[in-house]
Tab-separated table of C-alpha atoms in Angstrom:
chain	number	residue	atom	x	y	z
E	25	MET	CA	132.795	175.312	-70.784
E	26	ASN	CA	135.733	173.532	-72.082
E	27	GLY	CA	138.018	174.798	-69.011
E	28	LYS	CA	135.239	173.296	-67.038
E	29	HIS	CA	135.551	170.103	-68.627
E	30	GLU	CA	139.322	169.982	-67.879
E	31	ARG	CA	139.097	170.836	-64.322
E	32	ALA	CA	136.571	168.174	-63.722
E	33	ARG	CA	138.701	165.571	-65.399
E	34	ALA	CA	141.565	166.386	-63.633
E	35	ALA	CA	139.406	166.194	-60.527
E	36	ARG	CA	138.497	162.595	-61.311
E	37	ASN	CA	141.840	161.508	-62.725
E	38	PRO	CA	144.576	163.422	-60.779
E	39	ASP	CA	147.545	161.349	-62.495
E	40	LEU	CA	146.017	162.513	-65.914
E	41	GLN	CA	148.883	164.298	-67.769
E	42	PRO	CA	147.760	167.514	-69.781
E	43	SER	CA	150.275	166.477	-72.379
E	44	SER	CA	148.286	163.606	-73.430
E	45	ARG	CA	145.615	165.603	-74.476
E	46	ALA	CA	145.494	167.178	-78.254
E	47	GLU	CA	144.991	171.133	-78.267
E	48	LEU	CA	141.255	171.692	-79.456
E	49	GLY	CA	140.287	173.653	-81.983
E	50	PRO	CA	137.548	176.591	-82.202
E	51	GLU	CA	135.178	173.795	-83.796
E	52	GLN	CA	135.576	170.969	-80.989
E	53	ARG	CA	135.732	173.804	-78.240
E	54	ALA	CA	132.102	174.783	-79.670
E	55	TRP	CA	130.902	171.344	-79.679
E	56	LEU	CA	132.059	170.631	-76.242
E	57	ASP	CA	130.141	173.912	-75.083
E	58	GLN	CA	126.786	172.012	-75.964
E	59	ALA	CA	127.489	169.235	-73.956
E	60	SER	CA	127.644	168.336	-70.208
E	61	ARG	CA	128.738	165.636	-67.689
E	62	ARG	CA	127.346	165.263	-64.072
E	63	ASP	CA	128.594	162.880	-61.730
E	64	VAL	CA	125.703	161.556	-59.271
E	65	ASP	CA	125.468	158.515	-56.639
E	66	GLY	CA	127.760	156.541	-58.929
E	67	TRP	CA	126.135	157.284	-62.292
E	68	ILE	CA	127.951	159.365	-64.903
E	69	HIS	CA	125.255	161.818	-66.680
E	70	VAL	CA	126.293	162.886	-70.113
E	71	ALA	CA	124.378	165.007	-72.517
E	72	VAL	CA	125.457	165.434	-75.916
E	73	LYS	CA	123.877	166.945	-79.272
E	74	GLY	CA	124.085	167.819	-82.673
E	75	PRO	CA	125.175	165.849	-85.760
E	76	PRO	CA	126.767	162.673	-85.758
E	77	MET	CA	130.593	163.777	-85.514
E	78	ALA	CA	129.807	166.448	-83.250
E	79	ARG	CA	127.665	164.478	-80.567
E	80	GLY	CA	130.206	161.830	-81.007
E	81	PHE	CA	133.197	163.792	-80.242
E	82	GLN	CA	131.189	165.279	-77.167
E	83	TYR	CA	130.356	162.023	-75.991
E	84	GLY	CA	133.973	160.313	-76.680
E	85	TYR	CA	135.890	163.378	-74.997
E	86	LEU	CA	133.862	163.523	-71.609
E	87	VAL	CA	133.855	159.691	-70.881
E	88	ALA	CA	137.648	159.235	-72.077
E	89	ASP	CA	138.902	157.990	-68.305
E	90	GLU	CA	136.255	155.878	-68.088
E	91	TYR	CA	136.513	154.195	-71.708
E	92	ALA	CA	140.244	153.792	-71.173
E	93	ALA	CA	139.793	151.840	-67.925
E	94	ALA	CA	136.881	149.538	-69.422
E	95	VAL	CA	139.218	148.625	-72.440
E	96	ARG	CA	141.683	147.598	-69.902
E	97	ALA	CA	139.423	145.185	-67.950
E	98	TYR	CA	138.035	143.801	-71.303
E	99	GLU	CA	141.169	143.090	-72.538
E	100	GLN	CA	142.219	141.232	-69.379
E	101	MET	CA	138.949	139.385	-68.950
E	102	THR	CA	138.425	138.363	-72.360
E	103	TYR	CA	141.773	136.547	-72.408
E	104	GLN	CA	141.036	135.013	-69.093
E	105	LYS	CA	137.447	134.003	-69.677
E	106	ILE	CA	137.912	132.918	-73.311
E	107	GLY	CA	141.360	132.381	-73.917
E	108	MET	CA	141.568	134.848	-77.117
E	109	ASP	CA	142.665	138.170	-77.372
E	110	TYR	CA	140.352	141.113	-77.005
E	111	GLY	CA	141.990	142.415	-80.221
E	112	PHE	CA	140.790	139.314	-81.882
E	113	PHE	CA	137.238	140.335	-81.413
E	114	VAL	CA	137.831	143.814	-82.495
E	115	ASP	CA	139.493	142.478	-85.634
E	116	ARG	CA	136.219	140.073	-85.890
E	117	ALA	CA	133.999	142.917	-85.647
E	118	ASN	CA	135.564	145.187	-88.208
E	119	GLU	CA	135.585	142.021	-90.853
E	120	LEU	CA	131.895	141.320	-90.125
E	121	HIS	CA	130.297	144.061	-89.139
E	122	ALA	CA	132.049	147.429	-90.357
E	123	ASP	CA	130.217	147.635	-93.578
E	124	LYS	CA	126.912	146.888	-91.636
E	125	VAL	CA	127.087	150.373	-89.596
E	126	PRO	CA	125.153	152.793	-91.671
E	127	ASP	CA	126.895	155.892	-92.615
E	128	GLU	CA	125.232	158.208	-89.823
E	129	LEU	CA	126.485	155.831	-87.193
E	130	ARG	CA	129.747	155.106	-88.797
E	131	GLU	CA	130.541	158.982	-88.107
E	132	GLU	CA	129.029	159.022	-84.948
E	133	MET	CA	131.784	156.226	-83.660
E	134	GLU	CA	134.369	158.329	-85.748
E	135	GLY	CA	133.648	161.240	-83.620
E	136	VAL	CA	133.641	158.954	-80.568
E	137	ALA	CA	136.684	157.842	-81.411
E	138	ALA	CA	138.198	161.414	-81.990
E	139	GLY	CA	136.641	162.537	-78.923
E	140	LEU	CA	138.792	159.760	-76.821
E	141	THR	CA	141.745	160.681	-78.755
E	142	ALA	CA	141.632	164.376	-77.765
E	143	ALA	CA	141.032	163.743	-74.194
E	144	GLY	CA	144.152	161.250	-74.171
E	145	ALA	CA	142.624	157.881	-74.602
E	146	PRO	CA	143.689	157.147	-78.393
E	147	ALA	CA	140.895	155.328	-80.239
E	148	THR	CA	140.035	154.514	-83.388
E	149	PHE	CA	136.428	153.962	-85.510
E	150	GLN	CA	137.720	150.218	-85.411
E	151	ASP	CA	138.325	150.053	-81.493
E	152	VAL	CA	135.049	152.017	-80.872
E	153	LEU	CA	133.176	149.112	-83.234
E	154	GLY	CA	134.978	146.139	-81.248
E	155	MET	CA	133.939	147.535	-78.111
E	156	ASN	CA	130.024	147.880	-79.191
E	157	ASP	CA	130.122	144.582	-81.110
E	158	TRP	CA	132.014	142.779	-78.155
E	159	MET	CA	129.068	141.153	-76.232
E	160	GLU	CA	127.522	139.922	-79.768
E	161	LEU	CA	130.720	138.496	-80.712
E	162	THR	CA	131.483	136.693	-77.631
E	163	GLY	CA	128.208	135.399	-76.589
E	164	TYR	CA	126.511	134.593	-80.218
E	165	TRP	CA	129.744	134.460	-83.183
E	166	TRP	CA	132.219	132.798	-80.857
E	167	PRO	CA	130.107	129.472	-80.129
E	168	LYS	CA	129.170	129.164	-83.656
E	169	HIS	CA	133.086	129.354	-84.750
E	170	ALA	CA	134.948	128.472	-81.611
E	171	GLY	CA	135.747	125.167	-83.144
E	172	ARG	CA	137.816	126.508	-85.918
E	173	TYR	CA	140.376	127.970	-83.539
E	174	ALA	CA	140.640	125.150	-80.877
E	175	ALA	CA	138.842	121.586	-80.630
E	176	LEU	CA	137.607	122.098	-77.334
E	177	ALA	CA	137.071	125.796	-77.104
E	178	SER	CA	133.855	127.015	-75.540
E	179	PRO	CA	132.157	130.301	-74.683
E	180	ALA	CA	132.644	131.679	-71.497
E	181	SER	CA	130.146	130.572	-68.654
E	182	GLN	CA	127.339	133.100	-68.393
E	183	GLY	CA	124.823	133.495	-65.734
E	184	SER	CA	120.848	134.811	-66.568
E	185	HIS	CA	120.679	138.492	-67.450
E	186	CYS	CA	118.026	140.904	-66.058
E	187	SER	CA	114.831	141.054	-64.385
E	188	ALA	CA	112.025	143.594	-65.955
E	189	PHE	CA	108.263	144.375	-66.076
E	190	VAL	CA	106.195	146.687	-67.750
E	191	ALA	CA	102.483	147.533	-66.523
E	192	THR	CA	99.901	149.874	-67.487
E	193	GLY	CA	96.108	150.607	-67.275
E	194	ASP	CA	94.169	149.208	-64.558
E	195	ALA	CA	97.362	147.487	-63.453
E	196	THR	CA	98.988	150.777	-62.321
E	197	ALA	CA	98.489	153.228	-59.448
E	198	ASP	CA	97.104	155.955	-61.808
E	199	GLY	CA	96.692	154.315	-65.158
E	200	SER	CA	100.048	155.366	-66.759
E	201	ILE	CA	102.873	153.151	-67.826
E	202	VAL	CA	105.530	151.772	-65.247
E	203	MET	CA	108.616	150.022	-66.410
E	204	ALA	CA	111.539	148.587	-64.081
E	205	HIS	CA	114.559	146.835	-64.904
E	206	THR	CA	117.495	145.518	-63.313
E	207	SER	CA	120.808	144.299	-64.997
E	208	PHE	CA	122.679	141.145	-64.223
E	209	THR	CA	126.149	140.597	-65.338
E	210	ASP	CA	129.380	139.767	-64.355
E	211	PHE	CA	130.626	142.528	-61.842
E	212	TRP	CA	133.684	143.366	-63.568
E	213	GLN	CA	131.630	144.338	-66.491
E	214	GLY	CA	128.582	145.648	-64.627
E	215	GLN	CA	130.684	148.287	-62.901
E	216	PHE	CA	131.279	150.175	-65.936
E	217	GLU	CA	127.454	150.153	-67.145
E	218	ASN	CA	126.867	153.314	-65.326
E	219	VAL	CA	126.348	155.890	-67.922
E	220	ILE	CA	123.035	157.705	-68.445
E	221	LEU	CA	123.757	159.075	-72.097
E	222	ASP	CA	120.896	161.934	-73.239
E	223	VAL	CA	121.330	162.117	-77.205
E	224	THR	CA	119.579	164.824	-78.744
E	225	PRO	CA	120.388	164.029	-82.450
E	226	ASP	CA	119.795	166.553	-85.536
E	227	GLU	CA	117.654	163.833	-87.203
E	228	GLY	CA	115.446	161.354	-85.364
E	229	HIS	CA	114.120	161.452	-81.725
E	230	ARG	CA	115.916	162.246	-78.698
E	231	MET	CA	117.226	158.942	-76.475
E	232	VAL	CA	118.081	158.693	-72.941
E	233	MET	CA	119.583	155.066	-72.637
E	234	GLN	CA	121.842	153.389	-69.719
E	235	THR	CA	125.182	152.636	-71.337
E	236	THR	CA	129.025	151.991	-70.911
E	237	PRO	CA	131.743	154.559	-71.956
E	238	GLY	CA	131.986	154.186	-75.839
E	239	TRP	CA	128.920	152.021	-76.480
E	240	ILE	CA	126.681	154.057	-78.727
E	241	ALA	CA	123.911	151.960	-77.770
E	242	SER	CA	122.103	150.827	-74.452
E	243	MET	CA	123.342	147.081	-74.542
E	244	THR	CA	121.900	146.711	-70.971
E	245	ASP	CA	118.891	147.768	-72.491
E	246	PHE	CA	117.103	150.341	-71.159
E	247	TRP	CA	115.808	153.069	-72.936
E	248	LEU	CA	113.565	156.350	-73.400
E	249	THR	CA	112.854	158.175	-76.557
E	250	GLY	CA	111.459	161.419	-77.712
E	251	ALA	CA	108.520	159.661	-79.279
E	252	GLY	CA	107.079	158.546	-76.109
E	253	LEU	CA	108.491	155.014	-75.906
E	254	ALA	CA	110.062	153.026	-73.041
E	255	ILE	CA	112.001	150.208	-73.823
E	256	SER	CA	113.964	147.460	-71.913
E	257	GLU	CA	114.773	143.717	-72.506
E	258	THR	CA	115.763	140.464	-70.794
E	259	THR	CA	118.097	138.290	-72.719
E	260	ILE	CA	116.672	135.081	-73.735
E	261	SER	CA	118.911	132.254	-71.907
E	262	GLY	CA	119.829	129.056	-73.458
E	263	TYR	CA	119.693	130.674	-76.955
E	264	ASP	CA	121.816	128.362	-79.268
E	265	GLY	CA	124.071	130.957	-81.074
E	266	SER	CA	125.827	128.404	-82.707
E	267	LYS	CA	123.006	127.771	-85.223
E	268	GLY	CA	120.796	130.836	-84.513
E	269	TYR	CA	123.349	133.616	-85.766
E	270	ASP	CA	123.661	135.089	-88.722
E	271	GLU	CA	126.866	137.306	-88.990
E	272	ASN	CA	125.915	138.362	-92.611
E	273	ARG	CA	123.101	140.371	-91.301
E	274	VAL	CA	123.015	143.554	-89.190
E	275	PRO	CA	124.377	143.599	-85.481
E	276	GLU	CA	121.547	144.048	-82.562
E	277	PHE	CA	123.533	146.946	-81.464
E	278	VAL	CA	122.886	148.891	-84.659
E	279	ARG	CA	119.555	147.480	-84.905
E	280	ALA	CA	118.309	148.443	-81.412
E	281	ARG	CA	119.812	152.111	-81.813
E	282	ARG	CA	118.051	152.901	-85.042
E	283	ALA	CA	114.841	151.587	-83.585
E	284	ALA	CA	115.162	153.740	-80.712
E	285	GLN	CA	116.296	156.824	-82.680
E	286	TYR	CA	113.859	156.772	-85.415
E	287	ALA	CA	110.782	154.737	-84.355
E	288	ARG	CA	107.317	156.465	-83.895
E	289	ASP	CA	105.466	153.758	-81.933
E	290	ILE	CA	105.626	150.276	-81.091
E	291	ASP	CA	104.799	148.826	-84.501
E	292	ASP	CA	107.588	151.157	-86.177
E	293	TRP	CA	110.088	149.817	-83.443
E	294	VAL	CA	109.511	146.148	-84.120
E	295	GLU	CA	109.899	147.035	-87.754
E	296	ILE	CA	113.243	148.310	-87.167
E	297	LEU	CA	114.393	145.589	-85.045
E	298	ASN	CA	113.346	142.840	-87.205
E	299	THR	CA	115.040	144.515	-90.358
E	300	ASP	CA	117.922	142.069	-91.203
E	301	ASN	CA	118.048	140.719	-87.863
E	302	ASN	CA	121.013	138.604	-87.245
E	303	GLY	CA	119.864	136.734	-84.282
E	304	GLY	CA	122.593	138.548	-82.365
E	305	TYR	CA	121.618	139.461	-78.489
E	306	ALA	CA	118.307	137.512	-78.728
E	307	CYS	CA	115.912	139.204	-76.148
E	308	SER	CA	112.450	139.314	-74.650
E	309	TRP	CA	111.823	143.284	-75.301
E	310	LEU	CA	109.416	144.800	-73.056
E	311	ILE	CA	107.914	148.019	-74.726
E	312	GLY	CA	105.885	150.947	-73.921
E	313	ASP	CA	104.189	153.816	-75.580
E	314	ILE	CA	102.884	156.522	-73.190
E	315	LYS	CA	101.027	158.319	-76.221
E	316	THR	CA	98.571	155.205	-76.368
E	317	GLY	CA	98.914	153.484	-72.933
E	318	GLU	CA	99.731	150.405	-74.834
E	319	ILE	CA	102.531	147.942	-73.780
E	320	ALA	CA	103.993	144.852	-75.441
E	321	CYS	CA	106.512	142.113	-75.475
E	322	HIS	CA	108.423	141.309	-78.398
E	323	GLU	CA	110.524	138.000	-78.354
E	324	GLN	CA	113.041	137.812	-80.997
E	325	GLY	CA	115.082	134.932	-82.073
E	326	LEU	CA	116.599	134.388	-85.465
E	327	LEU	CA	113.838	131.997	-86.851
E	328	TYR	CA	110.820	132.789	-84.666
E	329	GLN	CA	109.917	136.279	-83.370
E	330	SER	CA	106.166	137.140	-81.281
E	331	LEU	CA	104.526	140.285	-80.374
E	332	SER	CA	101.780	140.394	-77.697
E	333	ARG	CA	100.444	143.770	-76.641
E	334	LYS	CA	97.774	145.128	-74.156
E	335	THR	CA	96.152	148.416	-72.542
E	336	ASP	CA	95.571	146.923	-69.093
E	337	GLY	CA	98.162	144.461	-67.417
E	338	TYR	CA	101.618	143.784	-67.443
E	339	PHE	CA	104.493	141.826	-68.804
E	340	TRP	CA	107.736	140.743	-67.159
E	341	GLY	CA	111.141	138.997	-67.975
E	342	ASP	CA	113.574	136.690	-66.655
E	343	ASN	CA	115.430	135.344	-69.196
E	344	ALA	CA	112.980	132.490	-69.925
E	345	PRO	CA	111.241	133.108	-73.454
E	346	ARG	CA	107.502	131.942	-73.504
E	347	ASP	CA	106.946	131.652	-77.282
E	348	PRO	CA	106.879	127.852	-77.408
E	349	ARG	CA	108.854	127.815	-81.101
E	350	ILE	CA	112.022	130.023	-79.544
E	351	ARG	CA	111.749	128.050	-76.198
E	352	ASN	CA	112.058	124.631	-77.985
E	353	LEU	CA	113.253	125.031	-81.295
E	354	GLU	CA	115.902	127.777	-81.002
E	355	CYS	CA	117.066	127.376	-77.416
E	356	GLY	CA	118.552	124.789	-75.117
E	357	PRO	CA	117.636	124.314	-71.713
E	358	THR	CA	116.044	127.538	-70.254
E	359	GLY	CA	114.940	126.633	-67.000
E	360	PHE	CA	111.136	127.982	-67.752
E	361	ASP	CA	109.414	125.413	-65.632
E	362	ASP	CA	111.975	124.427	-63.199
E	363	VAL	CA	111.682	126.459	-59.906
E	364	ARG	CA	115.374	125.555	-58.989
E	365	SER	CA	116.726	127.548	-61.775
E	366	PRO	CA	117.285	131.245	-61.521
E	367	ASN	CA	114.794	131.748	-64.717
E	368	GLY	CA	112.332	129.165	-63.388
E	369	ALA	CA	112.386	130.687	-59.954
E	370	ARG	CA	111.851	134.437	-61.329
E	371	GLU	CA	109.319	133.025	-63.243
E	372	VAL	CA	107.311	132.267	-60.387
E	373	ARG	CA	108.386	135.336	-58.213
E	374	TRP	CA	107.575	137.694	-60.659
E	375	GLN	CA	103.969	136.343	-61.202
E	376	GLN	CA	103.494	136.521	-57.415
E	377	LEU	CA	104.801	140.135	-56.898
E	378	LEU	CA	103.003	141.750	-59.521
E	379	ALA	CA	99.548	139.882	-58.614
E	380	GLU	CA	100.285	141.333	-55.068
E	381	HIS	CA	100.643	145.022	-56.292
E	382	ASP	CA	98.334	144.527	-59.471
E	383	GLY	CA	96.158	147.859	-59.360
E	384	HIS	CA	98.740	150.033	-57.489
E	385	ILE	CA	102.052	149.652	-59.028
E	386	ASP	CA	103.892	152.705	-58.906
E	387	THR	CA	107.743	154.034	-58.668
E	388	ASP	CA	107.794	153.043	-54.836
E	389	SER	CA	106.462	149.222	-55.724
E	390	ALA	CA	108.504	148.901	-58.938
E	391	ARG	CA	111.685	149.780	-56.442
E	392	ARG	CA	110.361	147.125	-54.157
E	393	MET	CA	109.868	144.279	-56.807
E	394	LEU	CA	113.193	144.959	-58.298
E	395	ALA	CA	114.564	144.550	-54.492
E	396	ASP	CA	112.975	141.499	-53.954
E	397	THR	CA	115.195	138.652	-52.335
E	398	PHE	CA	112.538	136.057	-51.854
E	399	ASP	CA	113.903	132.618	-52.902
E	400	PRO	CA	110.556	130.645	-54.460
E	401	TYR	CA	112.539	127.353	-54.178
E	402	LEU	CA	113.564	127.767	-50.765
E	403	GLY	CA	110.227	129.780	-49.740
E	404	ARG	CA	111.970	132.432	-47.668
E	405	ASP	CA	113.586	135.609	-47.887
E	406	GLN	CA	117.439	134.460	-48.936
E	407	PRO	CA	119.500	136.430	-51.444
E	408	SER	CA	120.273	134.076	-54.249
E	409	ALA	CA	120.660	133.293	-57.961
E	410	ARG	CA	116.797	132.958	-58.063
E	411	THR	CA	115.947	135.920	-56.899
E	412	ILE	CA	114.550	139.306	-58.553
E	413	CYS	CA	117.523	140.657	-57.118
E	414	ALA	CA	120.391	138.214	-58.327
E	415	HIS	CA	122.939	137.612	-55.363
E	416	TYR	CA	125.038	134.759	-57.610
E	417	ASP	CA	127.921	135.987	-55.194
E	418	ALA	CA	126.219	134.934	-52.012
E	419	ASP	CA	125.128	131.453	-53.550
E	420	PRO	CA	126.600	128.051	-52.799
E	421	CYS	CA	124.074	126.924	-55.831
E	422	GLN	CA	123.711	123.456	-54.620
E	423	PHE	CA	120.543	123.254	-56.267
E	424	ASN	CA	121.482	124.016	-59.539
E	425	ASP	CA	124.176	123.738	-62.037
E	426	VAL	CA	125.012	127.748	-61.949
E	427	THR	CA	128.814	128.346	-60.699
E	428	ALA	CA	128.877	128.912	-56.858
E	429	PHE	CA	129.836	131.997	-55.112
E	430	SER	CA	130.237	133.852	-58.842
E	431	PRO	CA	130.873	137.631	-58.826
E	432	HIS	CA	127.683	138.201	-60.950
E	433	GLY	CA	124.503	139.478	-60.646
E	434	SER	CA	122.241	142.446	-59.945
E	435	VAL	CA	124.336	145.451	-60.651
E	436	ASP	CA	121.734	148.485	-61.106
E	437	GLY	CA	118.038	149.238	-60.856
E	438	LYS	CA	115.732	151.650	-62.913
E	439	VAL	CA	112.138	152.795	-63.056
E	440	VAL	CA	110.136	155.236	-65.014
E	441	THR	CA	106.552	156.150	-65.302
E	442	SER	CA	104.943	157.848	-68.281
E	443	ALA	CA	105.660	161.107	-66.679
E	444	ASP	CA	109.290	160.236	-66.514
E	445	VAL	CA	109.392	159.437	-70.328
E	446	GLU	CA	107.340	162.479	-71.270
E	447	SER	CA	110.169	164.568	-69.196
E	448	MET	CA	113.127	162.491	-70.394
E	449	SER	CA	113.989	161.264	-66.795
E	450	LEU	CA	114.278	158.067	-65.107
E	451	TRP	CA	114.587	156.844	-61.214
E	452	ALA	CA	117.959	154.715	-61.089
E	453	ARG	CA	120.144	153.187	-58.313
E	454	PHE	CA	123.307	152.142	-59.327
E	455	GLY	CA	124.824	149.067	-57.661
E	456	ARG	CA	122.409	146.482	-56.542
E	457	ALA	CA	118.555	146.908	-56.833
E	458	ASP	CA	118.397	146.262	-53.156
E	459	GLY	CA	121.549	148.530	-52.167
E	460	VAL	CA	123.687	146.111	-50.692
E	461	GLU	CA	127.271	146.935	-51.306
E	462	PHE	CA	129.988	144.696	-52.995
E	463	VAL	CA	133.077	144.895	-51.542
E	464	VAL	CA	136.326	143.400	-53.456
E	465	GLY	CA	138.510	142.352	-50.522
E	466	ASP	CA	135.960	141.002	-48.306
E	467	PHE	CA	134.477	139.056	-51.171
E	468	LEU	CA	137.824	137.861	-52.353
E	469	GLY	CA	138.947	137.048	-48.909
E	470	THR	CA	136.141	134.446	-48.515
E	471	HIS	CA	136.189	133.168	-52.062
E	472	PRO	CA	140.036	133.313	-53.243
E	473	GLN	CA	139.101	131.200	-56.113
E	474	TRP	CA	138.088	134.518	-57.928
E	475	ASN	CA	141.576	136.122	-57.208
E	476	TRP	CA	142.178	136.098	-60.747
E	477	GLN	CA	139.669	139.047	-61.343
E	478	ARG	CA	141.200	141.206	-58.432
E	479	ASP	CA	142.549	143.842	-60.629
E	480	CYS	CA	139.182	144.039	-62.764
E	481	LEU	CA	136.872	144.312	-59.733
E	482	GLN	CA	135.975	147.564	-57.953
E	483	ASP	CA	134.003	148.162	-54.801
E	484	ARG	CA	130.314	149.027	-55.301
E	485	PRO	CA	129.130	150.810	-51.965
E	486	ARG	CA	125.457	151.591	-51.178
E	487	GLN	CA	123.859	153.912	-53.316
E	488	PRO	CA	120.511	155.945	-53.179
E	489	TRP	CA	117.815	155.945	-55.694
E	490	THR	CA	118.195	159.134	-57.665
E	491	HIS	CA	115.897	160.761	-59.977
E	492	ILE	CA	118.287	161.829	-62.754
E	493	ARG	CA	116.650	164.332	-65.173
E	494	PRO	CA	117.811	166.508	-68.073
E	495	ALA	CA	120.577	168.715	-67.900
E	496	ALA	CA	120.498	172.292	-68.992
E	497	THR	CA	122.603	173.414	-72.035
E	498	PRO	CA	123.119	176.807	-73.457
E	499	ASP	CA	120.321	176.154	-75.879
E	500	ASP	CA	118.038	175.210	-73.498
């Protein structure tokens, strides 16, 4: 199996120098024999198993090329968007959160670093922690502390993140749970969010998650667990990280990963996620439990949390929190009821779409809803920042204060039913949820104001919806 992995890596990266890879020992080769990697329609499907060091090594070794490319982009874009070096945030991650990582996850991250290093991408635990903590530190810690470093410092501007829904009971075609999610992010970052990581730990539940090379949590967030849980979220826009963030508590990526691995049901999941909550990466979480058919929406700020649940109907997410306390006391403007804004428009459109499909929601209708480009403010089909499948790069944004023609928006689509959760499978499309391609040369030719991102942007061609199933391993 090790020789197979080496041939596959050479095919992906013909410039790879064998001398940069370490000679593997018998134990490491045995670990890799238990792992697999498949590249399919833009996705990298990686399956790992075993105790923390083994599964971490497998993961790091199999995504080393992509991890190295991601770090190069993170280094360049962190400096360009914030003015501080990427290494500055790696250092802060280790100062603030190294002691917040439990022993099991620390050992797994050390395994990731060892696998990366053995495959020719030298890394340490500190490097892996920095990658996993980057989103929280740049989005929540930095706004709170930027003034310590420069009087006029401000966080990098961000668009809205993600559209999602979960439905169950009478709302779906067969009464089972259906969950759908599309990630919104800057294209330079989203192009690396193409790993489907299947983890079978020696303790806790099996997990399938969408992630980026080197992340040990989903972060996008889309999870399936062996306990029968399906989990997604939409980030809460306008959340005031300068006040609603406590760096002395446990970071979100640790809490979310532990919840996915160890929660038996919705209550368990919420309890683990809330334990030592630091307010980092505040989200409206959507959760489904196929054992009971129950779905839930858990909105989590630092000061306030709320949990709603039902066995018939649906919840949706569009970055605008529904809890009045979170929306008014922990956030700045969210656009919740402003149809000119991306959040307010999607708040309208989700209600229209879900009502239209109520009673017959299934995989096909879920995929169509994720691909929807009807703009409720304009009253017509026109891809924009306001649509369920966001096209910030096509939007002049003359009706709101979002940056015009930004390389940001939908970068994927994922759909699962109860049957998918049971089999640990998912439907996924890499690239925009509606399948529209992104061609770097065409975009920058029309919008040269973004030429500073040229070295970090990649083409994303139209990809099909793919049913990603578990990979067979020698022990299966």
